[in-house]
Amino acid sequence: MNQWSKLIKGSATVIADGAMGTMLQQAGLPAGTVPILWNVEQPLRVRAIQRAYLEAGARIMLTNTFNGSRYCLVKYRLQSRLDDLNRAGAAILKEEIQTFIDESKTDPGAIVIAGDIGPTGEILAPLGTLSYEDAVRAFAEQARALISGGADVIWIETMADLEEMRAAVEGTRQAAMDIPIIATMTFDTRGRTMMGVKPENAAQTLTGWGVAAFGGNCGNGPDELLAVIKKMQAAHPGGVLVAKSNAGMPEIVSGATVYRATPEMMAGSAVQLRDAGARIIGGCCGTTPAHIAAMAKAVK
Ligand SMILES: [Zn+2]
């Protein structure tokens, strides 16, 4: 049995980690530096954040590779290092998990490495210029690097377009036919994604593609995501639902984005999300290890 099946069969509610991007900014990531670069240049800082999430109770851990596709890296002229940066992202997380398991005597089967894939940042044709085939190729390339670094599953996140999601699922399967896929979209536009996808349609479509788990991440806070989870649960009862919300509605304060939901507020929301059917619960932008610890405690 693979890591994923063990984890999902072993616990009613599984805690995923919280934000990486906003934590890296707090750890001194300079503006204009793409976070994935720190997998190679500042691996100890990335690992320290991951360690704090492990100690908070997270058992699905995402690699720091959100911007790791060719179309993101080309903006930083890092496309020639794609394989290296993604592989390092999985490898440093694997090392940190092993250290944590050894030191805390945690069951080695209880933690899953999720290779994180975000959107390309491009719009697919015919609306945009990126062809479906090129998108598939780009996702396959990133997935291959993540899997060679040690990813147990691939987590495709923050998607707005089902067609781009389909390209990511297909690309991941080209890299490894049987690897479990977790697929989450961002429903931040009046209950739909920016591209107009409704939660119930996402649930039906993603289930049809045979993904291992699906749901929502990022967006305007846990209340918005709770409504999404309820619709997905109604549309497809029995699916493994995922909720990874931002720490509240993002607010712009003197040019910076701030998230105001406290650990206590997110803990209350985690209970509501669980009761609505979410099996995998974590955090997105603005959440910290303190948020994840409070959420883990509340749903226990
Ligand atoms: Zn987010």
PDB file of C-alpha atoms and ligand atoms in Angstrom:
ATOM      1  CA  MET A   1       0.000   0.000   0.000  1.00  0.00           C
ATOM      2  CA  ASN A   2       1.386   3.435  -0.856  1.00  0.00           C
ATOM      3  CA  GLN A   3       1.827   6.326   1.609  1.00  0.00           C
ATOM      4  CA  TRP A   4      -1.347   8.000   0.415  1.00  0.00           C
ATOM      5  CA  SER A   5      -3.648   4.992   0.927  1.00  0.00           C
ATOM      6  CA  LYS A   6      -2.160   4.358   4.368  1.00  0.00           C
ATOM      7  CA  LEU A   7      -2.755   7.939   5.445  1.00  0.00           C
ATOM      8  CA  ILE A   8      -6.304   8.214   4.093  1.00  0.00           C
ATOM      9  CA  LYS A   9      -7.399   4.835   5.455  1.00  0.00           C
ATOM     10  CA  GLY A  10      -5.720   5.510   8.800  1.00  0.00           C
ATOM     11  CA  SER A  11      -7.416   8.739   9.897  1.00  0.00           C
ATOM     12  CA  ALA A  12     -10.832  10.352   9.689  1.00  0.00           C
ATOM     13  CA  THR A  13      -9.469  13.880   9.229  1.00  0.00           C
ATOM     14  CA  VAL A  14      -6.021  14.491   7.815  1.00  0.00           C
ATOM     15  CA  ILE A  15      -4.218  17.765   8.449  1.00  0.00           C
ATOM     16  CA  ALA A  16      -2.325  19.346   5.566  1.00  0.00           C
ATOM     17  CA  ASP A  17       0.221  22.123   5.979  1.00  0.00           C
ATOM     18  CA  GLY A  18      -0.349  25.887   5.770  1.00  0.00           C
ATOM     19  CA  ALA A  19       1.121  28.694   3.696  1.00  0.00           C
ATOM     20  CA  MET A  20       4.637  28.580   2.319  1.00  0.00           C
ATOM     21  CA  GLY A  21       4.808  31.813   0.281  1.00  0.00           C
ATOM     22  CA  THR A  22       3.745  34.203   3.046  1.00  0.00           C
ATOM     23  CA  MET A  23       5.988  32.347   5.550  1.00  0.00           C
ATOM     24  CA  LEU A  24       8.993  32.678   3.236  1.00  0.00           C
ATOM     25  CA  GLN A  25       8.340  36.416   2.941  1.00  0.00           C
ATOM     26  CA  GLN A  26       8.434  36.636   6.734  1.00  0.00           C
ATOM     27  CA  ALA A  27      11.666  34.623   6.693  1.00  0.00           C
ATOM     28  CA  GLY A  28      13.276  37.278   4.492  1.00  0.00           C
ATOM     29  CA  LEU A  29      12.597  36.170   0.920  1.00  0.00           C
ATOM     30  CA  PRO A  30      13.438  39.327  -1.056  1.00  0.00           C
ATOM     31  CA  ALA A  31      10.686  40.865  -3.201  1.00  0.00           C
ATOM     32  CA  GLY A  32      11.087  39.670  -6.770  1.00  0.00           C
ATOM     33  CA  THR A  33      12.770  36.379  -5.796  1.00  0.00           C
ATOM     34  CA  VAL A  34      10.782  33.331  -6.825  1.00  0.00           C
ATOM     35  CA  PRO A  35      10.250  31.121  -3.736  1.00  0.00           C
ATOM     36  CA  ILE A  36      11.327  27.897  -5.467  1.00  0.00           C
ATOM     37  CA  LEU A  37      14.881  29.249  -5.732  1.00  0.00           C
ATOM     38  CA  TRP A  38      15.288  28.869  -1.968  1.00  0.00           C
ATOM     39  CA  ASN A  39      15.047  25.073  -2.270  1.00  0.00           C
ATOM     40  CA  VAL A  40      18.629  25.326  -3.494  1.00  0.00           C
ATOM     41  CA  GLU A  41      19.868  28.660  -2.105  1.00  0.00           C
ATOM     42  CA  GLN A  42      18.294  28.649   1.389  1.00  0.00           C
ATOM     43  CA  PRO A  43      17.119  25.073   1.974  1.00  0.00           C
ATOM     44  CA  LEU A  44      17.420  25.342   5.760  1.00  0.00           C
ATOM     45  CA  ARG A  45      14.951  28.234   5.858  1.00  0.00           C
ATOM     46  CA  VAL A  46      12.453  26.286   3.757  1.00  0.00           C
ATOM     47  CA  ARG A  47      12.968  23.221   5.940  1.00  0.00           C
ATOM     48  CA  ALA A  48      12.481  25.218   9.158  1.00  0.00           C
ATOM     49  CA  ILE A  49       9.000  26.232   7.979  1.00  0.00           C
ATOM     50  CA  GLN A  50       8.203  22.667   6.971  1.00  0.00           C
ATOM     51  CA  ARG A  51       9.450  21.398  10.319  1.00  0.00           C
ATOM     52  CA  ALA A  52       7.130  23.824  12.133  1.00  0.00           C
ATOM     53  CA  TYR A  53       4.157  22.486  10.130  1.00  0.00           C
ATOM     54  CA  LEU A  54       5.118  18.895  10.944  1.00  0.00           C
ATOM     55  CA  GLU A  55       5.286  19.783  14.631  1.00  0.00           C
ATOM     56  CA  ALA A  56       1.900  21.495  14.315  1.00  0.00           C
ATOM     57  CA  GLY A  57       0.422  18.175  13.163  1.00  0.00           C
ATOM     58  CA  ALA A  58       0.437  18.394   9.352  1.00  0.00           C
ATOM     59  CA  ARG A  59       0.606  14.959   7.727  1.00  0.00           C
ATOM     60  CA  ILE A  60       0.296  16.003   4.083  1.00  0.00           C
ATOM     61  CA  MET A  61       3.233  18.262   3.316  1.00  0.00           C
ATOM     62  CA  LEU A  62       3.579  20.300   0.131  1.00  0.00           C
ATOM     63  CA  THR A  63       6.871  20.899  -1.622  1.00  0.00           C
ATOM     64  CA  ASN A  64       7.944  24.522  -2.138  1.00  0.00           C
ATOM     65  CA  THR A  65       7.433  24.286  -5.890  1.00  0.00           C
ATOM     66  CA  PHE A  66       4.248  26.260  -6.594  1.00  0.00           C
ATOM     67  CA  ASN A  67       5.957  28.370  -9.294  1.00  0.00           C
ATOM     68  CA  GLY A  68       7.945  25.468 -10.699  1.00  0.00           C
ATOM     69  CA  SER A  69       6.481  25.091 -14.173  1.00  0.00           C
ATOM     70  CA  ARG A  70       8.376  26.212 -17.253  1.00  0.00           C
ATOM     71  CA  TYR A  71       6.006  29.132 -17.866  1.00  0.00           C
ATOM     72  CA  CYS A  72       6.579  30.556 -14.376  1.00  0.00           C
ATOM     73  CA  LEU A  73      10.332  29.974 -14.303  1.00  0.00           C
ATOM     74  CA  VAL A  74      10.930  31.588 -17.684  1.00  0.00           C
ATOM     75  CA  LYS A  75       9.854  34.924 -16.160  1.00  0.00           C
ATOM     76  CA  TYR A  76      12.851  34.655 -13.817  1.00  0.00           C
ATOM     77  CA  ARG A  77      15.165  33.171 -16.500  1.00  0.00           C
ATOM     78  CA  LEU A  78      15.373  30.008 -14.424  1.00  0.00           C
ATOM     79  CA  GLN A  79      13.851  27.575 -16.921  1.00  0.00           C
ATOM     80  CA  SER A  80      17.177  25.761 -17.417  1.00  0.00           C
ATOM     81  CA  ARG A  81      17.126  24.884 -13.692  1.00  0.00           C
ATOM     82  CA  LEU A  82      13.579  23.502 -13.692  1.00  0.00           C
ATOM     83  CA  ASP A  83      14.570  19.927 -12.986  1.00  0.00           C
ATOM     84  CA  ASP A  84      17.048  20.881 -10.286  1.00  0.00           C
ATOM     85  CA  LEU A  85      14.719  23.307  -8.432  1.00  0.00           C
ATOM     86  CA  ASN A  86      11.708  20.980  -8.416  1.00  0.00           C
ATOM     87  CA  ARG A  87      13.720  17.894  -7.532  1.00  0.00           C
ATOM     88  CA  ALA A  88      15.397  19.773  -4.684  1.00  0.00           C
ATOM     89  CA  GLY A  89      11.960  20.863  -3.458  1.00  0.00           C
ATOM     90  CA  ALA A  90      10.916  17.248  -2.968  1.00  0.00           C
ATOM     91  CA  ALA A  91      14.309  16.096  -1.712  1.00  0.00           C
ATOM     92  CA  ILE A  92      14.671  18.698   1.066  1.00  0.00           C
ATOM     93  CA  LEU A  93      11.137  18.009   2.286  1.00  0.00           C
ATOM     94  CA  LYS A  94      11.869  14.291   2.303  1.00  0.00           C
ATOM     95  CA  GLU A  95      14.973  14.911   4.392  1.00  0.00           C
ATOM     96  CA  GLU A  96      13.103  17.116   6.857  1.00  0.00           C
ATOM     97  CA  ILE A  97      10.314  14.547   7.227  1.00  0.00           C
ATOM     98  CA  GLN A  98      12.860  11.808   7.861  1.00  0.00           C
ATOM     99  CA  THR A  99      14.562  13.927  10.534  1.00  0.00           C
ATOM    100  CA  PHE A 100      11.194  14.646  12.143  1.00  0.00           C
ATOM    101  CA  ILE A 101      10.202  10.958  12.096  1.00  0.00           C
ATOM    102  CA  ASP A 102      13.509   9.927  13.674  1.00  0.00           C
ATOM    103  CA  GLU A 103      13.359  12.580  16.393  1.00  0.00           C
ATOM    104  CA  SER A 104       9.667  12.334  17.253  1.00  0.00           C
ATOM    105  CA  LYS A 105       9.284   8.554  16.717  1.00  0.00           C
ATOM    106  CA  THR A 106       6.333   9.242  14.408  1.00  0.00           C
ATOM    107  CA  ASP A 107       5.037   6.347  12.287  1.00  0.00           C
ATOM    108  CA  PRO A 108       6.964   6.587   8.982  1.00  0.00           C
ATOM    109  CA  GLY A 109       3.826   5.623   7.045  1.00  0.00           C
ATOM    110  CA  ALA A 110       1.912   8.588   8.413  1.00  0.00           C
ATOM    111  CA  ILE A 111       3.319  11.477   6.382  1.00  0.00           C
ATOM    112  CA  VAL A 112       2.800  12.134   2.682  1.00  0.00           C
ATOM    113  CA  ILE A 113       5.037  14.253   0.430  1.00  0.00           C
ATOM    114  CA  ALA A 114       2.829  16.153  -2.017  1.00  0.00           C
ATOM    115  CA  GLY A 115       4.629  17.553  -5.050  1.00  0.00           C
ATOM    116  CA  ASP A 116       3.048  20.988  -5.436  1.00  0.00           C
ATOM    117  CA  ILE A 117       2.058  22.200  -8.906  1.00  0.00           C
ATOM    118  CA  GLY A 118       0.441  25.620  -9.419  1.00  0.00           C
ATOM    119  CA  PRO A 119      -0.997  27.240 -12.545  1.00  0.00           C
ATOM    120  CA  THR A 120       1.247  28.133 -15.480  1.00  0.00           C
ATOM    121  CA  GLY A 121       0.218  31.791 -15.193  1.00  0.00           C
ATOM    122  CA  GLU A 122      -0.800  31.644 -18.869  1.00  0.00           C
ATOM    123  CA  ILE A 123      -4.298  31.448 -20.309  1.00  0.00           C
ATOM    124  CA  LEU A 124      -5.057  28.451 -22.486  1.00  0.00           C
ATOM    125  CA  ALA A 125      -6.159  28.822 -26.101  1.00  0.00           C
ATOM    126  CA  PRO A 126      -8.528  29.837 -27.598  1.00  0.00           C
ATOM    127  CA  LEU A 127      -8.912  32.598 -24.947  1.00  0.00           C
ATOM    128  CA  GLY A 128      -5.151  32.838 -24.443  1.00  0.00           C
ATOM    129  CA  THR A 129      -2.042  31.718 -26.288  1.00  0.00           C
ATOM    130  CA  LEU A 130      -0.919  28.544 -24.487  1.00  0.00           C
ATOM    131  CA  SER A 131      -1.885  25.394 -26.379  1.00  0.00           C
ATOM    132  CA  TYR A 132      -3.317  22.459 -24.452  1.00  0.00           C
ATOM    133  CA  GLU A 133      -0.490  20.215 -25.664  1.00  0.00           C
ATOM    134  CA  ASP A 134       2.212  22.620 -24.491  1.00  0.00           C
ATOM    135  CA  ALA A 135       0.523  22.870 -21.099  1.00  0.00           C
ATOM    136  CA  VAL A 136       0.473  19.067 -20.782  1.00  0.00           C
ATOM    137  CA  ARG A 137       4.177  18.940 -21.676  1.00  0.00           C
ATOM    138  CA  ALA A 138       5.029  21.592 -19.083  1.00  0.00           C
ATOM    139  CA  PHE A 139       3.092  19.874 -16.289  1.00  0.00           C
ATOM    140  CA  ALA A 140       4.589  16.480 -17.196  1.00  0.00           C
ATOM    141  CA  GLU A 141       8.079  17.969 -16.998  1.00  0.00           C
ATOM    142  CA  GLN A 142       7.454  19.446 -13.540  1.00  0.00           C
ATOM    143  CA  ALA A 143       5.734  16.313 -12.233  1.00  0.00           C
ATOM    144  CA  ARG A 144       8.633  14.130 -13.413  1.00  0.00           C
ATOM    145  CA  ALA A 145      11.132  16.265 -11.489  1.00  0.00           C
ATOM    146  CA  LEU A 146       8.981  16.234  -8.337  1.00  0.00           C
ATOM    147  CA  ILE A 147       8.528  12.471  -8.466  1.00  0.00           C
ATOM    148  CA  SER A 148      12.240  11.880  -9.046  1.00  0.00           C
ATOM    149  CA  GLY A 149      12.904  13.965  -5.909  1.00  0.00           C
ATOM    150  CA  GLY A 150      10.582  11.785  -3.820  1.00  0.00           C
ATOM    151  CA  ALA A 151       6.982  13.059  -4.113  1.00  0.00           C
ATOM    152  CA  ASP A 152       4.408  10.411  -3.062  1.00  0.00           C
ATOM    153  CA  VAL A 153       1.477  12.275  -4.630  1.00  0.00           C
ATOM    154  CA  ILE A 154       1.033  15.311  -6.870  1.00  0.00           C
ATOM    155  CA  TRP A 155      -1.082  18.204  -5.545  1.00  0.00           C
ATOM    156  CA  ILE A 156      -2.358  20.500  -8.323  1.00  0.00           C
ATOM    157  CA  GLU A 157      -3.637  23.705  -6.708  1.00  0.00           C
ATOM    158  CA  THR A 158      -5.038  27.220  -7.115  1.00  0.00           C
ATOM    159  CA  MET A 159      -6.482  26.394 -10.540  1.00  0.00           C
ATOM    160  CA  ALA A 160      -9.226  28.568 -12.045  1.00  0.00           C
ATOM    161  CA  ASP A 161      -9.644  26.817 -15.402  1.00  0.00           C
ATOM    162  CA  LEU A 162     -10.818  23.194 -15.669  1.00  0.00           C
ATOM    163  CA  GLU A 163      -9.026  22.860 -19.003  1.00  0.00           C
ATOM    164  CA  GLU A 164      -5.702  23.795 -17.410  1.00  0.00           C
ATOM    165  CA  MET A 165      -6.503  21.373 -14.579  1.00  0.00           C
ATOM    166  CA  ARG A 166      -7.132  18.670 -17.187  1.00  0.00           C
ATOM    167  CA  ALA A 167      -3.747  19.418 -18.764  1.00  0.00           C
ATOM    168  CA  ALA A 168      -2.092  19.141 -15.331  1.00  0.00           C
ATOM    169  CA  VAL A 169      -3.807  15.828 -14.576  1.00  0.00           C
ATOM    170  CA  GLU A 170      -2.836  14.464 -17.988  1.00  0.00           C
ATOM    171  CA  GLY A 171       0.745  15.710 -17.645  1.00  0.00           C
ATOM    172  CA  THR A 172       1.060  14.151 -14.193  1.00  0.00           C
ATOM    173  CA  ARG A 173      -0.169  10.822 -15.544  1.00  0.00           C
ATOM    174  CA  GLN A 174       2.354  10.986 -18.372  1.00  0.00           C
ATOM    175  CA  ALA A 175       5.015  11.344 -15.682  1.00  0.00           C
ATOM    176  CA  ALA A 176       3.632   8.490 -13.553  1.00  0.00           C
ATOM    177  CA  MET A 177       0.418   6.741 -14.554  1.00  0.00           C
ATOM    178  CA  ASP A 178      -0.608   5.566 -11.068  1.00  0.00           C
ATOM    179  CA  ILE A 179       0.489   8.401  -8.784  1.00  0.00           C
ATOM    180  CA  PRO A 180      -2.407   9.739  -6.648  1.00  0.00           C
ATOM    181  CA  ILE A 181      -3.491  13.264  -7.629  1.00  0.00           C
ATOM    182  CA  ILE A 182      -5.016  15.862  -5.310  1.00  0.00           C
ATOM    183  CA  ALA A 183      -6.748  18.624  -7.296  1.00  0.00           C
ATOM    184  CA  THR A 184      -7.891  21.912  -5.752  1.00  0.00           C
ATOM    185  CA  MET A 185      -9.317  25.009  -7.410  1.00  0.00           C
ATOM    186  CA  THR A 186      -9.788  28.559  -6.137  1.00  0.00           C
ATOM    187  CA  PHE A 187     -13.441  29.648  -5.894  1.00  0.00           C
ATOM    188  CA  ASP A 188     -12.875  33.332  -5.220  1.00  0.00           C
ATOM    189  CA  THR A 189     -15.358  34.966  -7.589  1.00  0.00           C
ATOM    190  CA  ARG A 190     -18.909  34.916  -6.180  1.00  0.00           C
ATOM    191  CA  GLY A 191     -18.718  31.213  -5.395  1.00  0.00           C
ATOM    192  CA  ARG A 192     -17.049  30.279  -8.682  1.00  0.00           C
ATOM    193  CA  THR A 193     -13.478  30.271  -9.937  1.00  0.00           C
ATOM    194  CA  MET A 194     -12.191  33.308 -11.815  1.00  0.00           C
ATOM    195  CA  MET A 195     -12.956  31.370 -15.021  1.00  0.00           C
ATOM    196  CA  GLY A 196     -16.529  30.680 -13.919  1.00  0.00           C
ATOM    197  CA  VAL A 197     -16.250  27.061 -12.739  1.00  0.00           C
ATOM    198  CA  LYS A 198     -18.878  26.077 -10.142  1.00  0.00           C
ATOM    199  CA  PRO A 199     -17.915  23.803  -7.230  1.00  0.00           C
ATOM    200  CA  GLU A 200     -20.459  21.138  -8.196  1.00  0.00           C
ATOM    201  CA  ASN A 201     -19.128  21.022 -11.773  1.00  0.00           C
ATOM    202  CA  ALA A 202     -15.548  20.821 -10.519  1.00  0.00           C
ATOM    203  CA  ALA A 203     -16.519  17.940  -8.207  1.00  0.00           C
ATOM    204  CA  GLN A 204     -18.204  15.989 -10.988  1.00  0.00           C
ATOM    205  CA  THR A 205     -15.478  16.592 -13.547  1.00  0.00           C
ATOM    206  CA  LEU A 206     -12.566  15.878 -11.208  1.00  0.00           C
ATOM    207  CA  THR A 207     -14.237  12.702  -9.969  1.00  0.00           C
ATOM    208  CA  GLY A 208     -14.673  11.612 -13.574  1.00  0.00           C
ATOM    209  CA  TRP A 209     -10.946  12.005 -14.119  1.00  0.00           C
ATOM    210  CA  GLY A 210     -10.260   9.699 -11.198  1.00  0.00           C
ATOM    211  CA  VAL A 211      -8.357  12.068  -8.919  1.00  0.00           C
ATOM    212  CA  ALA A 212      -7.725  10.794  -5.384  1.00  0.00           C
ATOM    213  CA  ALA A 213      -9.038  13.939  -3.658  1.00  0.00           C
ATOM    214  CA  PHE A 214     -10.429  17.317  -4.696  1.00  0.00           C
ATOM    215  CA  GLY A 215     -11.641  20.574  -3.199  1.00  0.00           C
ATOM    216  CA  GLY A 216     -10.712  24.214  -2.786  1.00  0.00           C
ATOM    217  CA  ASN A 217      -7.706  26.241  -1.726  1.00  0.00           C
ATOM    218  CA  CYS A 218      -6.746  29.918  -1.338  1.00  0.00           C
ATOM    219  CA  GLY A 219      -9.538  32.479  -1.916  1.00  0.00           C
ATOM    220  CA  ASN A 220     -11.377  34.793   0.447  1.00  0.00           C
ATOM    221  CA  GLY A 221     -11.310  32.850   3.676  1.00  0.00           C
ATOM    222  CA  PRO A 222     -12.966  29.832   5.287  1.00  0.00           C
ATOM    223  CA  ASP A 223     -16.605  30.991   5.062  1.00  0.00           C
ATOM    224  CA  GLU A 224     -16.377  31.103   1.290  1.00  0.00           C
ATOM    225  CA  LEU A 225     -14.707  27.695   1.215  1.00  0.00           C
ATOM    226  CA  LEU A 226     -17.323  26.216   3.553  1.00  0.00           C
ATOM    227  CA  ALA A 227     -20.025  27.000   0.990  1.00  0.00           C
ATOM    228  CA  VAL A 228     -17.855  25.368  -1.707  1.00  0.00           C
ATOM    229  CA  ILE A 229     -17.350  22.198   0.358  1.00  0.00           C
ATOM    230  CA  LYS A 230     -21.088  21.938   1.039  1.00  0.00           C
ATOM    231  CA  LYS A 231     -21.848  22.143  -2.687  1.00  0.00           C
ATOM    232  CA  MET A 232     -19.169  19.584  -3.544  1.00  0.00           C
ATOM    233  CA  GLN A 233     -20.382  17.226  -0.840  1.00  0.00           C
ATOM    234  CA  ALA A 234     -23.948  17.483  -2.156  1.00  0.00           C
ATOM    235  CA  ALA A 235     -22.811  16.943  -5.754  1.00  0.00           C
ATOM    236  CA  HIS A 236     -20.535  14.031  -4.973  1.00  0.00           C
ATOM    237  CA  PRO A 237     -21.005  12.455  -1.531  1.00  0.00           C
ATOM    238  CA  GLY A 238     -18.180  10.092  -0.640  1.00  0.00           C
ATOM    239  CA  GLY A 239     -15.381  11.964  -2.410  1.00  0.00           C
ATOM    240  CA  VAL A 240     -12.254  12.806  -0.416  1.00  0.00           C
ATOM    241  CA  LEU A 241     -12.805  16.564  -0.013  1.00  0.00           C
ATOM    242  CA  VAL A 242     -10.012  19.047   0.610  1.00  0.00           C
ATOM    243  CA  ALA A 243     -10.213  22.498   2.260  1.00  0.00           C
ATOM    244  CA  LYS A 244      -7.127  24.686   2.364  1.00  0.00           C
ATOM    245  CA  SER A 245      -8.338  28.210   3.019  1.00  0.00           C
ATOM    246  CA  ASN A 246      -6.501  31.481   3.321  1.00  0.00           C
ATOM    247  CA  ALA A 247      -6.472  33.087   6.780  1.00  0.00           C
ATOM    248  CA  GLY A 248      -9.496  35.206   5.954  1.00  0.00           C
ATOM    249  CA  MET A 249     -10.187  37.704   3.216  1.00  0.00           C
ATOM    250  CA  PRO A 250      -6.969  39.251   1.913  1.00  0.00           C
ATOM    251  CA  GLU A 251      -6.762  42.996   2.669  1.00  0.00           C
ATOM    252  CA  ILE A 252      -4.328  45.471   1.178  1.00  0.00           C
ATOM    253  CA  VAL A 253      -2.729  47.677   3.830  1.00  0.00           C
ATOM    254  CA  SER A 254      -0.156  50.210   2.583  1.00  0.00           C
ATOM    255  CA  GLY A 255       0.702  48.083  -0.416  1.00  0.00           C
ATOM    256  CA  ALA A 256       1.057  44.780   1.455  1.00  0.00           C
ATOM    257  CA  THR A 257      -1.465  41.946   1.597  1.00  0.00           C
ATOM    258  CA  VAL A 258      -2.550  41.046   5.127  1.00  0.00           C
ATOM    259  CA  TYR A 259      -4.671  38.169   6.424  1.00  0.00           C
ATOM    260  CA  ARG A 260      -6.482  38.707   9.690  1.00  0.00           C
ATOM    261  CA  ALA A 261      -8.020  35.375  10.699  1.00  0.00           C
ATOM    262  CA  THR A 262      -6.479  34.217  13.987  1.00  0.00           C
ATOM    263  CA  PRO A 263      -5.580  30.603  14.823  1.00  0.00           C
ATOM    264  CA  GLU A 264      -8.724  30.443  17.013  1.00  0.00           C
ATOM    265  CA  MET A 265     -10.935  31.623  14.143  1.00  0.00           C
ATOM    266  CA  MET A 266      -9.374  29.116  11.739  1.00  0.00           C
ATOM    267  CA  ALA A 267      -9.792  26.361  14.355  1.00  0.00           C
ATOM    268  CA  GLY A 268     -13.525  27.094  14.546  1.00  0.00           C
ATOM    269  CA  SER A 269     -13.734  27.042  10.768  1.00  0.00           C
ATOM    270  CA  ALA A 270     -11.823  23.753  10.593  1.00  0.00           C
ATOM    271  CA  VAL A 271     -14.547  22.097  12.694  1.00  0.00           C
ATOM    272  CA  GLN A 272     -17.244  23.496  10.380  1.00  0.00           C
ATOM    273  CA  LEU A 273     -15.328  22.320   7.306  1.00  0.00           C
ATOM    274  CA  ARG A 274     -14.909  18.855   8.798  1.00  0.00           C
ATOM    275  CA  ASP A 275     -18.600  18.654   9.693  1.00  0.00           C
ATOM    276  CA  ALA A 276     -19.487  19.700   6.128  1.00  0.00           C
ATOM    277  CA  GLY A 277     -17.478  16.753   4.778  1.00  0.00           C
ATOM    278  CA  ALA A 278     -13.866  17.907   4.341  1.00  0.00           C
ATOM    279  CA  ARG A 279     -11.434  15.038   5.027  1.00  0.00           C
ATOM    280  CA  ILE A 280      -8.203  16.927   4.358  1.00  0.00           C
ATOM    281  CA  ILE A 281      -7.912  20.305   6.077  1.00  0.00           C
ATOM    282  CA  GLY A 282      -5.007  22.732   5.943  1.00  0.00           C
ATOM    283  CA  GLY A 283      -4.314  26.390   5.243  1.00  0.00           C
ATOM    284  CA  CYS A 284      -3.262  28.641   2.387  1.00  0.00           C
ATOM    285  CA  CYS A 285      -2.000  32.262   2.256  1.00  0.00           C
ATOM    286  CA  GLY A 286      -1.587  33.923   5.638  1.00  0.00           C
ATOM    287  CA  THR A 287      -1.805  30.741   7.696  1.00  0.00           C
ATOM    288  CA  THR A 288       1.117  29.848   9.964  1.00  0.00           C
ATOM    289  CA  PRO A 289       2.157  26.831  12.040  1.00  0.00           C
ATOM    290  CA  ALA A 290       0.134  28.347  14.917  1.00  0.00           C
ATOM    291  CA  HIS A 291      -3.002  28.277  12.746  1.00  0.00           C
ATOM    292  CA  ILE A 292      -2.374  24.663  11.694  1.00  0.00           C
ATOM    293  CA  ALA A 293      -1.693  23.589  15.288  1.00  0.00           C
ATOM    294  CA  ALA A 294      -4.964  25.138  16.475  1.00  0.00           C
ATOM    295  CA  MET A 295      -6.875  23.550  13.586  1.00  0.00           C
ATOM    296  CA  ALA A 296      -5.316  20.118  14.188  1.00  0.00           C
ATOM    297  CA  LYS A 297      -6.254  20.289  17.867  1.00  0.00           C
ATOM    298  CA  ALA A 298      -9.829  21.372  17.103  1.00  0.00           C
ATOM    299  CA  VAL A 299     -10.631  18.557  14.665  1.00  0.00           C
ATOM    300  CA  LYS A 300      -8.929  15.788  16.643  1.00  0.00           C
TER     301      LYS A 300
HETATM  302 ZN    ZN B   1      -3.370  31.032  -1.043  1.00  0.00          ZN
END
